[in-house]
Amino acid sequence: MVGAGRQTGAVGADPTEVLRQLASSSRGDRLAHLAALPDRPARLAAWPSWVPDVVRDALVDRGVHQLWSHQAAAADHAYAGRHVVVATGTASGKSLAYLLPALTTLVEAADEGGRRDRRPTVLYLSPTKALARDQLASLQALTGDRLPGVRAAAVDGDNDRDERAWARDHATWVLANPDICHRTLMLGHERWARFFSGLRYVVVDECHHYRGVFGSHVAHVLRRLRRLAAHYGADPTFVFASATVSEPDQTAGRLLGHPVVPVTDDGSPRAGAHVALWEPPIVAGRGEHGGETRRAATSEAADLLTDLVTAGVRTLVFVRSRRAAETVAAAAARLLGEVDPTLADRVAAYRGGYLPEDRRALEQALASGELVGVAATNALELGIDITGLDAVITTGFPGTRAALWQQFGRAGRDRRDALGVFVARDDPLDRYLIGHPEALLGRPVEATVIDPDNPYVLGPHLAAAAAELPLTDTDLDLFGPLAAEGVAALSEAGMLRRRSRGWYWTARERASDLADIRSSGGRPVQIVHGATGRLLGTVDAATAPATVHEGAVYLHQGDTWLVEALDLDDAVAVVREDDPDYTTTARSLTDIEVRGVDRQAAWGPAGLCLGTVAVTHHVVSYLRRRVGSGDVLGDEPLDLPPRTLETKAVWWTVTDEQLVDSGLARADLPGAAHAAEHASIGLLPLFATCDRWDIGGVSTARHPDTDQLTVFVYDGHPGGAGFAERGFHVARDWLTATRETILGCGCHDGCPSCVQSPKCGNQNHPLDKPGAIRLLSVLLDNAPAVREE
Ligand SMILES: [Zn+2]
Ligand SMILES: [Zn+2]
């Protein structure tokens, strides 16, 4: 039959072969790296002897016939009462680490009989409501009616009264998120006394999500949880599960405030795969000030999608926005139509947010082979079940290695080698990864960073803790070295009062209202859809003037909105649906003042510091730029008050003598420092799990507080989020990677892949690319051989 290769369900060409052919074509130089990841055989382990038959049978019925080594190891630790973190790859069955000990404990207690209200309980926490609901469904499918003592319930904002009451009175396994744990379970703990007094296991799933300010809040939620459990006579064992990051034991240990045993040796089998790194070519004269840019990653992805679909390779492309998903699908359809008109309708855009039946239809079409290519936003990660793909193309680094591998993990079927293609966007971090495949393929360097000592985070949790139970001197140790100071501040503000048994919460408001655990520093600004009054989300008060000012184009979960008005007094931004052909960038004036130095290191005459700074940010106007070309369409003034942010920063200085010796001309210093600052902000997310929008920078040829050339990189959240601190500790590696990125970029005068920044408040002016390389060389010449600790 003609066209059998494209027949429904048929197997297309080997995806890697398609890529190899491209590599020998005129586009060959864009394939920067192709790595073969060998398959990995499974390593099995025996079922622990303590697992009762009924639990084992239930798992066998669900297809778990044997255990992989890491599952058994982690489960053994947890059953023995040791806090454990299991950090292995996606789809490595991490849930067995807690299912085995937790189900065993519940089943055994039910067998022993005794009072039902004294039975053990389990708390499962996930970062999102949706994931908790998914887990509830799989737990129910596993246990059915056959496991006595397992009574599971999700506690979240969707509960009705009866459900909530049932969970409180009967559930032995509660699935919740940290927000509901903070507001409902803990502050209303007396009503949950049965549940807390039985608490044996706390599962913290997907714990790499708890980073930055959110992670710092969650760390205190867990401390409060331990204190409450102890009050009710319970001493739960914590089981953390995480995708692979570096130092998982430190991440989990910092979250818990107690040492945690790591289990990282992945015993699950993995099919072979190829990973390709693809770099779009430089196109001249399209960028800011007429400079160079690279061809858009989405255009390259559309071309690659076309090539793969033509060969019958089932391919999924991940992009950032719905608009990009449609653009990629439309471009590929057009190109495919030129090859063969029947191919054009075998690609589609998936934009998330569709009705469940639409999603199922799309999953079906992909599974049957009716659709061969799909372009999707990251929203696809939530609640869609697509497997059996041959290739995945990711445009732009999705922020963390874990997220990238999760996307690549969608490909692979029938034991054929899967293909993952990373297409670099025009960005320093992507540029670095193209030149350093080991950063993606080798040992991870990114650590999940939190800062529980941030006073803006700590204070509200001390208040909440006092509202739960009076705070005693011994409790303070649990909350860290700054807890005493925090309690004193709350007492001074009249919120806590000291009595013989400790500090009592005496303010009128609900203590939980003080801490919005997804943000920091004042009331977050609510993004409201003007036509319907629907709340779309929130942004931090500190960043609102730059991101949701009047006229701003605001991207939220892949949708594009236009801000009609921003009211900072009421903390509301009103938006409407719109999809203009331009983007907006705020222009601002920034001042930074050093308030205190926490740590410092001498790099020869140069210096590296970590400390507290006050950043005053004044958004004065915004630029509208045409999508694609980046041409400036207009500069609109804004009337917004300046805001001061007290936060943590890492900064470095070089002396005048060093600058004279380096031959850098005085006039070049501002551009050199500015360019080095931009590139370093672009690279920090490689080492700390932040977004480049979580951090900011200031550079100056002479700063009044240091009297030297100084480059600051600061946390964009009041009190800090741990990113600058991580920057201080890995400064040598971080700034070396920064220098290499600039040095290795093929452009002449600086481009978005090296020294230009999309969030520059100064229109990327002045920038001196060669100057930045020299300046960083001067600094790094005297860098110590080991990390700053
Ligand atoms: Zn460049
Ligand atoms: Zn700038």
Tab-separated table of C-alpha atoms in Angstrom, residues 418-774:
chain	number	residue	atom	x	y	z
A	418	ALA	CA	14.164	7.581	21.905
A	419	LEU	CA	15.387	10.974	20.807
A	420	GLY	CA	15.434	14.155	22.863
A	421	VAL	CA	16.407	17.403	21.156
A	422	PHE	CA	17.244	20.514	23.114
A	423	VAL	CA	16.956	23.615	20.900
A	424	ALA	CA	18.773	26.548	22.477
A	425	ARG	CA	17.038	29.855	22.818
A	426	ASP	CA	18.883	33.138	22.509
A	427	ASP	CA	19.981	33.230	26.119
A	428	PRO	CA	23.305	32.892	27.994
A	429	LEU	CA	22.300	29.794	29.932
A	430	ASP	CA	21.179	27.965	26.785
A	431	ARG	CA	24.375	29.082	25.051
A	432	TYR	CA	26.456	27.671	27.916
A	433	LEU	CA	24.645	24.334	27.799
A	434	ILE	CA	25.295	24.026	24.053
A	435	GLY	CA	29.008	24.369	24.723
A	436	HIS	CA	28.933	22.183	27.865
A	437	PRO	CA	26.833	19.082	27.246
A	438	GLU	CA	28.219	17.578	30.456
A	439	ALA	CA	26.183	20.130	32.420
A	440	LEU	CA	23.045	18.414	31.096
A	441	LEU	CA	24.324	14.863	30.759
A	442	GLY	CA	26.817	14.544	33.624
A	443	ARG	CA	26.570	15.034	37.335
A	444	PRO	CA	24.053	17.745	38.256
A	445	VAL	CA	25.391	21.016	39.652
A	446	GLU	CA	22.063	22.670	40.396
A	447	ALA	CA	21.021	22.626	44.025
A	448	THR	CA	17.563	23.396	45.319
A	449	VAL	CA	18.078	26.557	47.277
A	450	ILE	CA	16.071	27.854	50.219
A	451	ASP	CA	16.672	30.325	53.030
A	452	PRO	CA	14.543	29.532	56.092
A	453	ASP	CA	16.358	32.259	58.040
A	454	ASN	CA	14.810	35.001	55.911
A	455	PRO	CA	13.171	37.199	58.583
A	456	TYR	CA	10.239	37.981	56.258
A	457	VAL	CA	9.470	34.278	56.077
A	458	LEU	CA	10.459	33.299	59.620
A	459	GLY	CA	8.385	35.978	61.405
A	460	PRO	CA	4.938	34.920	60.155
A	461	HIS	CA	5.688	31.250	60.930
A	462	LEU	CA	6.756	32.093	64.483
A	463	ALA	CA	3.426	33.890	64.778
A	464	ALA	CA	1.556	30.900	63.368
A	465	ALA	CA	3.473	28.526	65.640
A	466	ALA	CA	2.600	30.627	68.689
A	467	ALA	CA	-1.049	30.644	67.635
A	468	GLU	CA	-0.948	26.840	67.445
A	469	LEU	CA	0.745	26.304	70.798
A	470	PRO	CA	2.589	28.755	73.058
A	471	LEU	CA	6.202	29.065	71.938
A	472	THR	CA	8.793	27.978	74.488
A	473	ASP	CA	12.531	28.598	74.638
A	474	THR	CA	13.229	25.034	73.537
A	475	ASP	CA	10.994	25.506	70.494
A	476	LEU	CA	13.193	28.315	69.287
A	477	ASP	CA	16.038	25.945	68.383
A	478	LEU	CA	13.737	24.293	65.894
A	479	PHE	CA	13.211	27.552	64.011
A	480	GLY	CA	16.884	28.413	63.612
A	481	PRO	CA	19.436	30.908	64.883
A	482	LEU	CA	17.314	34.000	64.193
A	483	ALA	CA	14.199	32.754	65.983
A	484	ALA	CA	14.855	34.639	69.247
A	485	GLU	CA	15.240	37.881	67.320
A	486	GLY	CA	12.027	37.174	65.435
A	487	VAL	CA	10.082	36.513	68.631
A	488	ALA	CA	11.399	39.761	70.140
A	489	ALA	CA	10.214	41.690	67.077
A	490	LEU	CA	6.740	40.143	67.275
A	491	SER	CA	6.516	40.894	71.015
A	492	GLU	CA	7.533	44.475	70.373
A	493	ALA	CA	4.814	44.756	67.726
A	494	GLY	CA	2.311	43.615	70.364
A	495	MET	CA	1.501	40.361	68.604
A	496	LEU	CA	3.076	37.980	71.117
A	497	ARG	CA	2.902	38.183	74.872
A	498	ARG	CA	5.192	36.378	77.274
A	499	ARG	CA	3.547	34.340	80.034
A	500	SER	CA	4.951	31.656	82.288
A	501	ARG	CA	4.387	28.841	79.761
A	502	GLY	CA	5.822	30.728	76.822
A	503	TRP	CA	4.864	33.294	74.208
A	504	TYR	CA	1.183	33.542	73.309
A	505	TRP	CA	-0.367	34.894	70.158
A	506	THR	CA	-2.440	37.866	71.250
A	507	ALA	CA	-3.099	39.798	68.028
A	508	ARG	CA	-6.592	39.879	66.660
A	509	GLU	CA	-5.953	38.664	63.114
A	510	ARG	CA	-5.560	35.024	62.145
A	511	ALA	CA	-1.864	34.259	62.389
A	512	SER	CA	-2.007	32.182	59.216
A	513	ASP	CA	-3.019	35.278	57.265
A	514	LEU	CA	0.393	36.797	57.942
A	515	ALA	CA	2.115	34.207	55.808
A	516	ASP	CA	1.180	33.805	52.187
A	517	ILE	CA	3.357	30.795	51.663
A	518	ARG	CA	3.724	31.297	47.918
A	519	SER	CA	5.228	34.771	48.170
A	520	SER	CA	6.930	37.208	50.465
A	521	GLY	CA	7.084	40.843	51.423
A	522	GLY	CA	3.669	42.346	51.647
A	523	ARG	CA	0.408	41.541	50.065
A	524	PRO	CA	0.871	39.920	46.654
A	525	VAL	CA	-0.787	41.722	43.760
A	526	GLN	CA	-3.792	39.834	42.441
A	527	ILE	CA	-4.190	39.464	38.694
A	528	VAL	CA	-7.891	39.775	37.964
A	529	HIS	CA	-9.681	39.248	34.652
A	530	GLY	CA	-11.682	42.487	34.264
A	531	ALA	CA	-14.558	41.003	32.257
A	532	THR	CA	-15.347	38.159	34.644
A	533	GLY	CA	-13.675	39.128	37.916
A	534	ARG	CA	-11.870	35.781	37.863
A	535	LEU	CA	-8.595	35.624	39.814
A	536	LEU	CA	-5.880	34.387	37.454
A	537	GLY	CA	-2.940	34.413	39.818
A	538	THR	CA	-0.715	36.641	41.884
A	539	VAL	CA	2.653	38.332	41.556
A	540	ASP	CA	4.926	39.484	44.347
A	541	ALA	CA	4.373	43.055	45.431
A	542	ALA	CA	8.053	43.762	44.858
A	543	THR	CA	8.034	42.808	41.192
A	544	ALA	CA	4.538	44.057	40.297
A	545	PRO	CA	5.588	47.509	39.006
A	546	ALA	CA	7.949	45.902	36.501
A	547	THR	CA	5.736	43.004	35.416
A	548	VAL	CA	2.079	44.098	35.641
A	549	HIS	CA	2.198	47.880	35.145
A	550	GLU	CA	-0.528	49.443	33.045
A	551	GLY	CA	-0.012	48.447	29.427
A	552	ALA	CA	2.184	45.433	30.222
A	553	VAL	CA	1.826	42.279	28.169
A	554	TYR	CA	1.610	39.573	30.806
A	555	LEU	CA	2.149	35.907	30.111
A	556	HIS	CA	0.456	33.541	32.544
A	557	GLN	CA	0.556	29.755	32.114
A	558	GLY	CA	0.985	30.148	28.383
A	559	ASP	CA	-1.843	32.699	27.941
A	560	THR	CA	-1.239	36.299	26.939
A	561	TRP	CA	-2.990	39.118	28.798
A	562	LEU	CA	-2.832	42.889	28.596
A	563	VAL	CA	-2.810	44.847	31.859
A	564	GLU	CA	-5.490	47.550	31.845
A	565	ALA	CA	-4.749	49.031	35.265
A	566	LEU	CA	-2.516	48.444	38.267
A	567	ASP	CA	-3.682	49.595	41.688
A	568	LEU	CA	-0.832	49.179	44.158
A	569	ASP	CA	-2.879	50.372	47.149
A	570	ASP	CA	-5.453	47.649	46.665
A	571	ALA	CA	-2.855	45.224	45.285
A	572	VAL	CA	-4.867	44.454	42.155
A	573	ALA	CA	-3.957	44.372	38.475
A	574	VAL	CA	-6.883	44.185	36.049
A	575	VAL	CA	-6.175	42.399	32.777
A	576	ARG	CA	-8.015	41.584	29.592
A	577	GLU	CA	-7.499	38.881	27.020
A	578	ASP	CA	-5.390	40.182	24.216
A	579	ASP	CA	-2.623	38.944	22.024
A	580	PRO	CA	-0.796	41.998	20.707
A	581	ASP	CA	2.068	41.600	18.242
A	582	TYR	CA	4.483	43.208	20.684
A	583	THR	CA	6.086	42.462	24.027
A	584	THR	CA	6.752	44.972	26.784
A	585	THR	CA	9.843	45.658	28.874
A	586	ALA	CA	9.850	47.979	31.877
A	587	ARG	CA	12.584	50.620	32.062
A	588	SER	CA	13.763	51.513	35.486
A	589	LEU	CA	16.297	53.353	37.576
A	590	THR	CA	17.963	51.256	40.252
A	591	ASP	CA	20.064	52.208	43.247
A	592	ILE	CA	21.714	49.824	45.656
A	593	GLU	CA	23.065	50.451	49.127
A	594	VAL	CA	25.104	48.037	51.239
A	595	ARG	CA	23.487	47.572	54.668
A	596	GLY	CA	25.721	44.848	56.052
A	597	VAL	CA	28.310	42.231	55.110
A	598	ASP	CA	27.709	38.615	56.227
A	599	ARG	CA	30.626	36.861	54.558
A	600	GLN	CA	33.606	37.914	52.530
A	601	ALA	CA	36.498	36.380	50.684
A	602	ALA	CA	39.607	37.967	49.226
A	603	TRP	CA	40.502	36.935	45.700
A	604	GLY	CA	43.904	38.545	45.704
A	605	PRO	CA	43.234	42.272	45.687
A	606	ALA	CA	39.692	41.634	44.423
A	607	GLY	CA	36.866	40.868	46.828
A	608	LEU	CA	33.742	38.764	47.005
A	609	CYS	CA	30.981	39.539	49.516
A	610	LEU	CA	27.626	38.247	50.676
A	611	GLY	CA	25.411	40.625	52.604
A	612	THR	CA	22.279	42.666	53.054
A	613	VAL	CA	21.466	45.429	50.592
A	614	ALA	CA	18.643	47.897	49.979
A	615	VAL	CA	17.668	48.067	46.331
A	616	THR	CA	15.563	51.033	45.259
A	617	HIS	CA	13.802	50.385	42.042
A	618	HIS	CA	11.887	53.020	40.122
A	619	VAL	CA	9.985	51.883	37.039
A	620	VAL	CA	9.752	54.977	34.846
A	621	SER	CA	8.478	53.773	31.479
A	622	TYR	CA	8.057	50.726	29.309
A	623	LEU	CA	9.092	49.798	25.798
A	624	ARG	CA	6.900	48.040	23.302
A	625	ARG	CA	8.839	45.751	20.997
A	626	ARG	CA	7.548	43.928	17.965
A	627	VAL	CA	7.409	40.140	18.380
A	628	GLY	CA	10.050	38.473	16.259
A	629	SER	CA	12.040	41.478	15.053
A	630	GLY	CA	12.365	43.128	18.469
A	631	ASP	CA	11.939	46.569	16.821
A	632	VAL	CA	11.043	49.241	19.367
A	633	LEU	CA	7.529	50.556	18.673
A	634	GLY	CA	7.353	53.094	21.473
A	635	ASP	CA	8.477	54.181	24.937
A	636	GLU	CA	5.486	54.943	27.196
A	637	PRO	CA	6.020	56.850	30.463
A	638	LEU	CA	4.652	55.406	33.719
A	639	ASP	CA	3.846	57.131	36.976
A	640	LEU	CA	4.746	54.628	39.671
A	641	PRO	CA	6.313	55.191	43.088
A	642	PRO	CA	9.870	53.941	43.733
A	643	ARG	CA	10.066	50.800	45.866
A	644	THR	CA	12.823	49.742	48.203
A	645	LEU	CA	13.609	46.094	48.650
A	646	GLU	CA	15.828	44.905	51.500
A	647	THR	CA	17.374	41.643	50.449
A	648	LYS	CA	20.530	39.563	50.169
A	649	ALA	CA	23.146	40.109	47.490
A	650	VAL	CA	26.444	38.670	46.363
A	651	TRP	CA	28.870	41.208	44.959
A	652	TRP	CA	32.422	41.404	43.701
A	653	THR	CA	34.882	44.248	43.433
A	654	VAL	CA	38.165	44.817	41.645
A	655	THR	CA	40.685	47.501	42.584
A	656	ASP	CA	41.715	50.494	40.497
A	657	GLU	CA	45.262	49.049	40.270
A	658	GLN	CA	43.948	45.800	38.837
A	659	LEU	CA	41.950	47.751	36.273
A	660	VAL	CA	44.951	49.855	35.259
A	661	ASP	CA	47.080	46.696	34.912
A	662	SER	CA	44.421	45.051	32.783
A	663	GLY	CA	44.535	47.840	30.239
A	664	LEU	CA	40.790	48.449	30.402
A	665	ALA	CA	40.092	52.072	29.528
A	666	ARG	CA	38.159	54.068	32.094
A	667	ALA	CA	35.442	54.821	29.551
A	668	ASP	CA	34.904	51.107	28.929
A	669	LEU	CA	34.363	50.150	32.567
A	670	PRO	CA	30.604	50.819	32.839
A	671	GLY	CA	29.886	48.730	29.730
A	672	ALA	CA	32.248	45.950	30.820
A	673	ALA	CA	30.729	45.707	34.303
A	674	HIS	CA	27.176	45.881	32.942
A	675	ALA	CA	27.851	43.129	30.387
A	676	ALA	CA	29.467	40.890	33.029
A	677	GLU	CA	26.483	41.477	35.338
A	678	HIS	CA	23.956	40.477	32.671
A	679	ALA	CA	25.755	37.304	31.681
A	680	SER	CA	26.267	36.271	35.309
A	681	ILE	CA	22.542	36.685	36.026
A	682	GLY	CA	21.849	34.497	33.014
A	683	LEU	CA	24.126	31.729	34.353
A	684	LEU	CA	23.190	31.635	38.043
A	685	PRO	CA	20.101	29.448	37.407
A	686	LEU	CA	22.505	26.688	36.368
A	687	PHE	CA	23.768	26.479	39.967
A	688	ALA	CA	20.774	27.625	42.012
A	689	THR	CA	17.288	26.485	41.046
A	690	CYS	CA	16.066	29.980	40.301
A	691	ASP	CA	14.674	31.717	37.291
A	692	ARG	CA	16.622	34.664	35.926
A	693	TRP	CA	13.527	36.703	36.849
A	694	ASP	CA	14.013	35.762	40.523
A	695	ILE	CA	17.250	37.725	40.673
A	696	GLY	CA	18.432	41.177	39.686
A	697	GLY	CA	21.695	43.009	39.246
A	698	VAL	CA	23.368	46.368	39.541
A	699	SER	CA	26.808	47.256	38.219
A	700	THR	CA	28.814	50.398	38.519
A	701	ALA	CA	32.316	51.570	37.682
A	702	ARG	CA	32.506	52.996	41.213
A	703	HIS	CA	30.091	52.319	44.031
A	704	PRO	CA	29.953	54.756	46.970
A	705	ASP	CA	29.852	51.951	49.563
A	706	THR	CA	32.838	50.022	48.201
A	707	ASP	CA	34.676	52.846	46.434
A	708	GLN	CA	35.533	50.355	43.688
A	709	LEU	CA	34.113	48.869	40.534
A	710	THR	CA	31.328	46.625	41.852
A	711	VAL	CA	28.887	44.136	40.373
A	712	PHE	CA	25.933	43.101	42.535
A	713	VAL	CA	23.542	40.212	41.981
A	714	TYR	CA	20.618	40.231	44.422
A	715	ASP	CA	17.617	38.088	45.332
A	716	GLY	CA	14.445	39.682	44.004
A	717	HIS	CA	12.477	38.805	47.156
A	718	PRO	CA	12.417	40.697	50.469
A	719	GLY	CA	14.887	39.164	52.892
A	720	GLY	CA	16.407	36.951	50.211
A	721	ALA	CA	15.623	33.510	48.902
A	722	GLY	CA	19.023	31.813	49.079
A	723	PHE	CA	20.044	32.391	45.457
A	724	ALA	CA	22.666	35.060	46.188
A	725	GLU	CA	24.002	32.905	49.004
A	726	ARG	CA	24.389	29.964	46.657
A	727	GLY	CA	26.094	32.352	44.199
A	728	PHE	CA	28.618	33.282	46.881
A	729	HIS	CA	29.455	29.641	47.617
A	730	VAL	CA	29.863	28.636	43.965
A	731	ALA	CA	31.237	31.992	42.805
A	732	ARG	CA	34.336	30.600	41.143
A	733	ASP	CA	32.445	28.026	39.076
A	734	TRP	CA	29.578	30.400	38.365
A	735	LEU	CA	31.723	33.306	37.195
A	736	THR	CA	34.047	30.993	35.249
A	737	ALA	CA	30.997	29.662	33.393
A	738	THR	CA	29.920	33.267	32.815
A	739	ARG	CA	33.264	34.173	31.290
A	740	GLU	CA	33.308	31.055	29.101
A	741	THR	CA	29.817	31.799	27.825
A	742	ILE	CA	30.745	35.299	26.712
A	743	LEU	CA	34.066	34.134	25.287
A	744	GLY	CA	32.463	31.278	23.368
A	745	CYS	CA	29.642	33.264	21.795
A	746	GLY	CA	30.138	33.720	18.071
A	747	CYS	CA	28.697	37.226	17.918
A	748	HIS	CA	30.831	40.349	17.558
A	749	ASP	CA	29.463	42.988	19.886
A	750	GLY	CA	27.243	41.080	22.268
A	751	CYS	CA	23.878	39.462	21.708
A	752	PRO	CA	21.071	37.918	23.795
A	753	SER	CA	23.042	34.666	23.994
A	754	CYS	CA	25.822	36.343	25.937
A	755	VAL	CA	25.588	39.838	27.414
A	756	GLN	CA	22.201	41.280	26.450
A	757	SER	CA	19.353	40.817	28.912
A	758	PRO	CA	15.626	40.731	28.155
A	759	LYS	CA	14.896	42.366	31.502
A	760	CYS	CA	17.460	45.170	31.400
A	761	GLY	CA	15.922	48.352	32.775
A	762	ASN	CA	18.503	50.270	30.772
A	763	GLN	CA	17.810	49.081	27.229
A	764	ASN	CA	21.032	47.050	27.240
A	765	HIS	CA	23.165	50.147	27.225
A	766	PRO	CA	26.126	50.448	27.631
A	767	LEU	CA	27.463	46.942	26.992
A	768	ASP	CA	31.061	46.020	26.242
A	769	LYS	CA	31.513	42.358	25.423
A	770	PRO	CA	35.351	42.207	25.139
A	771	GLY	CA	35.567	44.429	28.224
A	772	ALA	CA	33.446	41.986	30.217
A	773	ILE	CA	35.765	39.103	29.288
A	774	ARG	CA	38.791	41.078	30.443
